[in-house]
XYZ file of C-alpha atoms in Angstrom:
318
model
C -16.537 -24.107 28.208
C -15.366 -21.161 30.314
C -11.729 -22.624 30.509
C -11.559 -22.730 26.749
C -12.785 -19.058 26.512
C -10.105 -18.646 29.001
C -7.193 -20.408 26.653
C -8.620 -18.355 23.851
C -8.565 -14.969 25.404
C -5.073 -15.403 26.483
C -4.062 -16.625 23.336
C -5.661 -13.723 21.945
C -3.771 -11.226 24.171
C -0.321 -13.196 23.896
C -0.619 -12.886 20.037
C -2.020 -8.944 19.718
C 0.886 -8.036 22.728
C 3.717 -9.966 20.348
C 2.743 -8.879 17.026
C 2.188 -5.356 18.513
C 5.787 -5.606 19.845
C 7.365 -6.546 16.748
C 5.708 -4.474 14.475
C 7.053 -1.055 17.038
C 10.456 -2.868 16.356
C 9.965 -3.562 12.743
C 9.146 0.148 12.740
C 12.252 1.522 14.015
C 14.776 -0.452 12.446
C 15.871 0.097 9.059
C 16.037 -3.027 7.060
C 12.702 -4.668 8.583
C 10.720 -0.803 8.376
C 8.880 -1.798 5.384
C 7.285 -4.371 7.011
C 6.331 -3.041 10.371
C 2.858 -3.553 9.425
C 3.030 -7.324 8.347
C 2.711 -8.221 12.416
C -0.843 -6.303 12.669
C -2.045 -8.077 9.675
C -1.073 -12.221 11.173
C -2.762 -10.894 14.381
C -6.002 -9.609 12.434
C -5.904 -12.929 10.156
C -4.765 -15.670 13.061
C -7.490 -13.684 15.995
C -9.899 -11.880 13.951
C -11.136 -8.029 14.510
C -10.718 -7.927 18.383
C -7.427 -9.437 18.221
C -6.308 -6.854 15.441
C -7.660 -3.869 17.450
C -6.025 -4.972 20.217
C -2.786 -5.221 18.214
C -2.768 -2.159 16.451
C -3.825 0.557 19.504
C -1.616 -1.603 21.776
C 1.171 -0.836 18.579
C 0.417 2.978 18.501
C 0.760 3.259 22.439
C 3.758 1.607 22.634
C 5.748 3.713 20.039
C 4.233 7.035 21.324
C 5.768 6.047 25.076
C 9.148 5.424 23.294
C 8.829 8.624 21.257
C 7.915 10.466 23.610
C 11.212 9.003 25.920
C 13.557 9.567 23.070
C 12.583 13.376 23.048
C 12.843 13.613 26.668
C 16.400 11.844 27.558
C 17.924 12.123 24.166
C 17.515 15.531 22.876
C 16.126 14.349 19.714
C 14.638 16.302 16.987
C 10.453 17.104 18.084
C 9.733 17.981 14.871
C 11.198 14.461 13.333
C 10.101 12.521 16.129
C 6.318 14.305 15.877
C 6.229 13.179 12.255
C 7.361 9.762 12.543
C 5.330 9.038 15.387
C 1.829 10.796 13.182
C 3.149 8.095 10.289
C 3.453 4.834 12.569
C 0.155 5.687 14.011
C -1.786 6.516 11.068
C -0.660 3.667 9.085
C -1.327 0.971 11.858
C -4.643 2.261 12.762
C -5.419 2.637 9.051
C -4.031 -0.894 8.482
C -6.295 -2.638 11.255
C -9.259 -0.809 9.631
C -8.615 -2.403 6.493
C -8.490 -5.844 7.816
C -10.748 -5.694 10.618
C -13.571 -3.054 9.318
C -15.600 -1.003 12.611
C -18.889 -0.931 10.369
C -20.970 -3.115 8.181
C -21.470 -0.679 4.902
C -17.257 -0.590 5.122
C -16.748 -4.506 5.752
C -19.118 -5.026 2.501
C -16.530 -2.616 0.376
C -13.939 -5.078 -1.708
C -10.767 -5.172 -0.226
C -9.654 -2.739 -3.199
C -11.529 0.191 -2.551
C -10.971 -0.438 0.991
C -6.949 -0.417 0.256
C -7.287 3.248 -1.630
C -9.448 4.482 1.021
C -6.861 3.977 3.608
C -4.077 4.853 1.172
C -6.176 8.270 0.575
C -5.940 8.907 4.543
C -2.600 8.450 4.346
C -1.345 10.834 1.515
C -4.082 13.495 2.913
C -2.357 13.078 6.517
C 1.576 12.300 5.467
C 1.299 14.580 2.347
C 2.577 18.045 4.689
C 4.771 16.101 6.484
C 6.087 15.221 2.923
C 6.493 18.707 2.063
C 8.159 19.683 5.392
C 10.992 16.984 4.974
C 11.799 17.545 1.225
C 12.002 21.341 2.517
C 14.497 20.787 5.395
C 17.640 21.843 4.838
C 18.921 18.699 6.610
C 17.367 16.759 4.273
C 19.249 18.708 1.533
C 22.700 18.033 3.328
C 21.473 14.306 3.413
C 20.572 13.697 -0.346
C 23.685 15.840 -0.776
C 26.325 13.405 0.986
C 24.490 10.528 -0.730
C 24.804 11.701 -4.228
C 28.012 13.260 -3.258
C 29.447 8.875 -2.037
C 27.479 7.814 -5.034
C 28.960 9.696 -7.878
C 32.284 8.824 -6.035
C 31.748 5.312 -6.753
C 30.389 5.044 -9.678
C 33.092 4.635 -12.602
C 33.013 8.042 -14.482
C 31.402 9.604 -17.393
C 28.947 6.370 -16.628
C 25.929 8.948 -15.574
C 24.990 12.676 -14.768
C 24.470 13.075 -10.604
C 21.595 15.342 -10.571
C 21.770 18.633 -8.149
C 20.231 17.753 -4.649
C 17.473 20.269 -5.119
C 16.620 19.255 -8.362
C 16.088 15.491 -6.821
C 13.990 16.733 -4.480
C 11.584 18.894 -6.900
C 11.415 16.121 -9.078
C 10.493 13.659 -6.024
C 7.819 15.862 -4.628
C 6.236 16.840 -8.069
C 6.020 13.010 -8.144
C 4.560 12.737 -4.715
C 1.751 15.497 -5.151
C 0.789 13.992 -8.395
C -0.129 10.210 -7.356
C 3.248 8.980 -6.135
C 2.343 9.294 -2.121
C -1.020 7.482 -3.242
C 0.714 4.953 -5.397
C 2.611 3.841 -2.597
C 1.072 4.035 0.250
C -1.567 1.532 -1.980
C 1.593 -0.609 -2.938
C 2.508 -0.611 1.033
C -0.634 -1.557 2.402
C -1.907 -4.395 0.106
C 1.981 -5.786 -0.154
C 1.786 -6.209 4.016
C -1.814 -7.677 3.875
C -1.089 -10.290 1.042
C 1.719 -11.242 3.171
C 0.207 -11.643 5.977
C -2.672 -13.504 4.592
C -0.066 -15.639 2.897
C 1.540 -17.000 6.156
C -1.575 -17.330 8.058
C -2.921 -19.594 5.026
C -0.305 -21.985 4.759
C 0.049 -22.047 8.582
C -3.753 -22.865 9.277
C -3.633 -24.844 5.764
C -6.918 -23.179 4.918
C -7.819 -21.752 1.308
C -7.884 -17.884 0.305
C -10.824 -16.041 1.869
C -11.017 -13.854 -1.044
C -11.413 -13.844 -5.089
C -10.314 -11.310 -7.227
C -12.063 -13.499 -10.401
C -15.471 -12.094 -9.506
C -14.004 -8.040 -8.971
C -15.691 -5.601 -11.301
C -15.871 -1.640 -11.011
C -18.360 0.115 -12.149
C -19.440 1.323 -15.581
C -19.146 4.760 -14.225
C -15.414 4.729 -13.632
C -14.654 4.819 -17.294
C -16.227 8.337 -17.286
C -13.998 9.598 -14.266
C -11.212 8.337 -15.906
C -11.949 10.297 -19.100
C -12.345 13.553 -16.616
C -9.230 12.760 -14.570
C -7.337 12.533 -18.371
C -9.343 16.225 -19.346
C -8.294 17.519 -15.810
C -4.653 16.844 -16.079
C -4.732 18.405 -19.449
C -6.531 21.441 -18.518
C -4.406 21.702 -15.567
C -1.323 22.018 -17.837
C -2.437 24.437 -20.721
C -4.236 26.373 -17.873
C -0.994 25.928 -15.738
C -3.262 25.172 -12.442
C -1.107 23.145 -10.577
C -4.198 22.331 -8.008
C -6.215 20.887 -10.572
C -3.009 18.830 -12.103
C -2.660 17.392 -8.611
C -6.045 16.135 -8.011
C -6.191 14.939 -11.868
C -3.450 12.916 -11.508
C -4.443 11.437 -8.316
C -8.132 10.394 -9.662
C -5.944 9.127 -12.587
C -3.752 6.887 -10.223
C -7.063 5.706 -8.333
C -8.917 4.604 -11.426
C -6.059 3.235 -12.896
C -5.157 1.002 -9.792
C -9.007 -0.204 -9.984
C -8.609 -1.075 -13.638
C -5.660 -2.946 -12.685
C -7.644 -5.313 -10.349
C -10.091 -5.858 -12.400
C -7.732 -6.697 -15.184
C -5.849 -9.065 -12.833
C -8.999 -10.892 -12.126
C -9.187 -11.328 -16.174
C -5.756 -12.413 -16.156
C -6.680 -15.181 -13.261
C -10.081 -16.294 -14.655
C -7.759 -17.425 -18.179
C -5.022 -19.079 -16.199
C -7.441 -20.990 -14.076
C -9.050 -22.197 -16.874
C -5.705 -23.044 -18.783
C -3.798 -26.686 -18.565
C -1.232 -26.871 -15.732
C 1.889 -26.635 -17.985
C 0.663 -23.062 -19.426
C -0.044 -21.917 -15.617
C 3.442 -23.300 -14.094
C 5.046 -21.346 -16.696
C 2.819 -18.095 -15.830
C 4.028 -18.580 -12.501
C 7.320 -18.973 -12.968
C 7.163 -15.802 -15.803
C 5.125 -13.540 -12.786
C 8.087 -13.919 -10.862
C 10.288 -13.130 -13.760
C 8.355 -9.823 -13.469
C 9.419 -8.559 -10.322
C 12.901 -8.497 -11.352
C 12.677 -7.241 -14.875
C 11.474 -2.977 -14.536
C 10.699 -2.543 -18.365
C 8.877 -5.200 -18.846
C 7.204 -5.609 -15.384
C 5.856 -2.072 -16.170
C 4.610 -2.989 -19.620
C 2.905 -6.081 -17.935
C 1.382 -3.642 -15.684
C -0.277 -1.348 -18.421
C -1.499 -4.383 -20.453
C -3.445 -5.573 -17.448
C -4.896 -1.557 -16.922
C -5.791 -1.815 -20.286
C -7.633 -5.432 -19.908
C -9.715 -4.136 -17.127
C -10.345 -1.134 -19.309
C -11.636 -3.231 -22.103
C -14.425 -5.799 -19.871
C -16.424 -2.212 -20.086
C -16.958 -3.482 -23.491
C -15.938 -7.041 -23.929
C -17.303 -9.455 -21.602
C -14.423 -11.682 -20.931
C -15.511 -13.096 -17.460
C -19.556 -13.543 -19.178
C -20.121 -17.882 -18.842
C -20.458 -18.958 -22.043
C -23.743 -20.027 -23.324
């Protein structure tokens, strides 16, 4: 019995050491960089919470040593190298919360409100950091030789090039207003569904978790009326403070209403013949790669979980 623990332990290590390696590689290489957290989430799926803790501080060590070296013998920018090393680590530790919860009132939360509560952390943490890159006049001179190479190959009279600050007022009016939220939500569930993904059909096992029995709660319907009131009053009053937090309550209720709506949408196609759900399948990948209609498809489902508060859609027949 003690040499299996043994095995296990050292399995254990081997797997939290490798996926903590690649995910401080994934991390600082371009292409891969949006998925530097899919390693964290195979080691908190394959081990389980120890083996994701393990992972994730051994992850934030490792690229504060090599930060921290980078300043030293290459001269590199502290400010950029500060900022980028606050991001890695507050996304991995957030991350490894999500999947491996430290408490038992936060492991009972859905996955869903777990994802926005991390994604919350994140915007409150990142969102200065956000402001003091979009205000950087290298970033200016960067957005500036990329719009300059674009408009010089694009064929012309084709489209307007917008003015570099003008890009970057219209991204960070975005970004205040729901768009750090919205993705940092997007980047945390995409990485964990992945991971789940591989782990599943490596281990053969079924999902662990069921969106068909997700609902919010009655109340939400009234904080999304407010939200809708605050980004109103926020205009006509021009208070930009209470625009920003309008809009992000807006984007939070919204993405819950969205889950729920998706479980509606998955409770019907479970219950359909198998012709009608291969081609849903094969039209939810058609989807990803269509932007009109993907987003349409997106505020049909909002609007689904909006209307369970008074249709019962999920209710067993009697």
């Amino acid at each position: 019995m003690d040499n299996r623990q043994t095995a296990s332990a050292a399995v254990s290590l081997g797997v939290s050491a490798a996926c903590a390696a690649l995910s401080v590689f994934c991390g600082r290489t371009g292409f891969f960089s949006f998925f530097f957290l899919l390693p964290l989430g195979f080691a908190a799926f394959w081990g389980g919470a120890q083996t994701a803790w393990a992972c994730g501080i051994t992850a934030v060590a490792v690229n504060l040593i090599i930060s921290f070296s980078l300043y030293i013998y290459r001269s590199g920018d502290p400010v950029f190298l500060q900022w980028r090393a606050l991001y890695f680590s507050v996304m991995v530790l957030v991350f490894t919360w999500i999947n491996a919860p430290l408490t038992r009132f936060t492991a009972a939360l859905d996955i869903p409100y777990r994802i926005i509560a991390g994604a919350l952390v994140c915007a409150f943490v990142m969102g200065p950091a956000f402001l003091s890159l979009a205000g950087d006049p290298r970033m200016h001179e960067l957005v500036a030789g990329q719009l300059a190479a674009l408009s010089g190959s694009a064929p012309s009279g084709d489209f307007s090039v917008p003015a570099p600050e003008e890009l970057l007022s219209s991204v960070v009016y975005a970004g205040l207003r729901g768009g750090i939220l919205a993705v940092s939500m997007i980047f945390l569930w995409v990485n964990r569904q992945i991971a789940a993904g591989i782990v599943r059909i490596l281990r053969r096992s079924p999902a662990r978790e069921n969106l068909l029995a997700f609902h919010v709660p009655p109340v939400l319907i009234w904080i999304l009326s407010l939200s809708l009131g605050a980004v109103l009053a926020g205009r006509l009053g021009e208070m930009e403070l209470l625009d920003i937090a309008g809009w992000n309550i807006l984007v939070i209720s919204a993405t819950l209403y969205f889950v729920q709506g998706g479980g509606i949408a998955l409770y019907f196609l479970l219950k359909a013949p198998p012709l009608v759900r291969m081609f849903a399948n094969v039209g939810i990948i058609v989807l990803f790669f269509a932007p009109g209609v993907n987003a349409a498809a997106l505020g049909l489902l909002v609007l689904l979980g909006i209307a369970e508060n008074w249709v019962p859609f999920r209710a067993p027949k009697q």
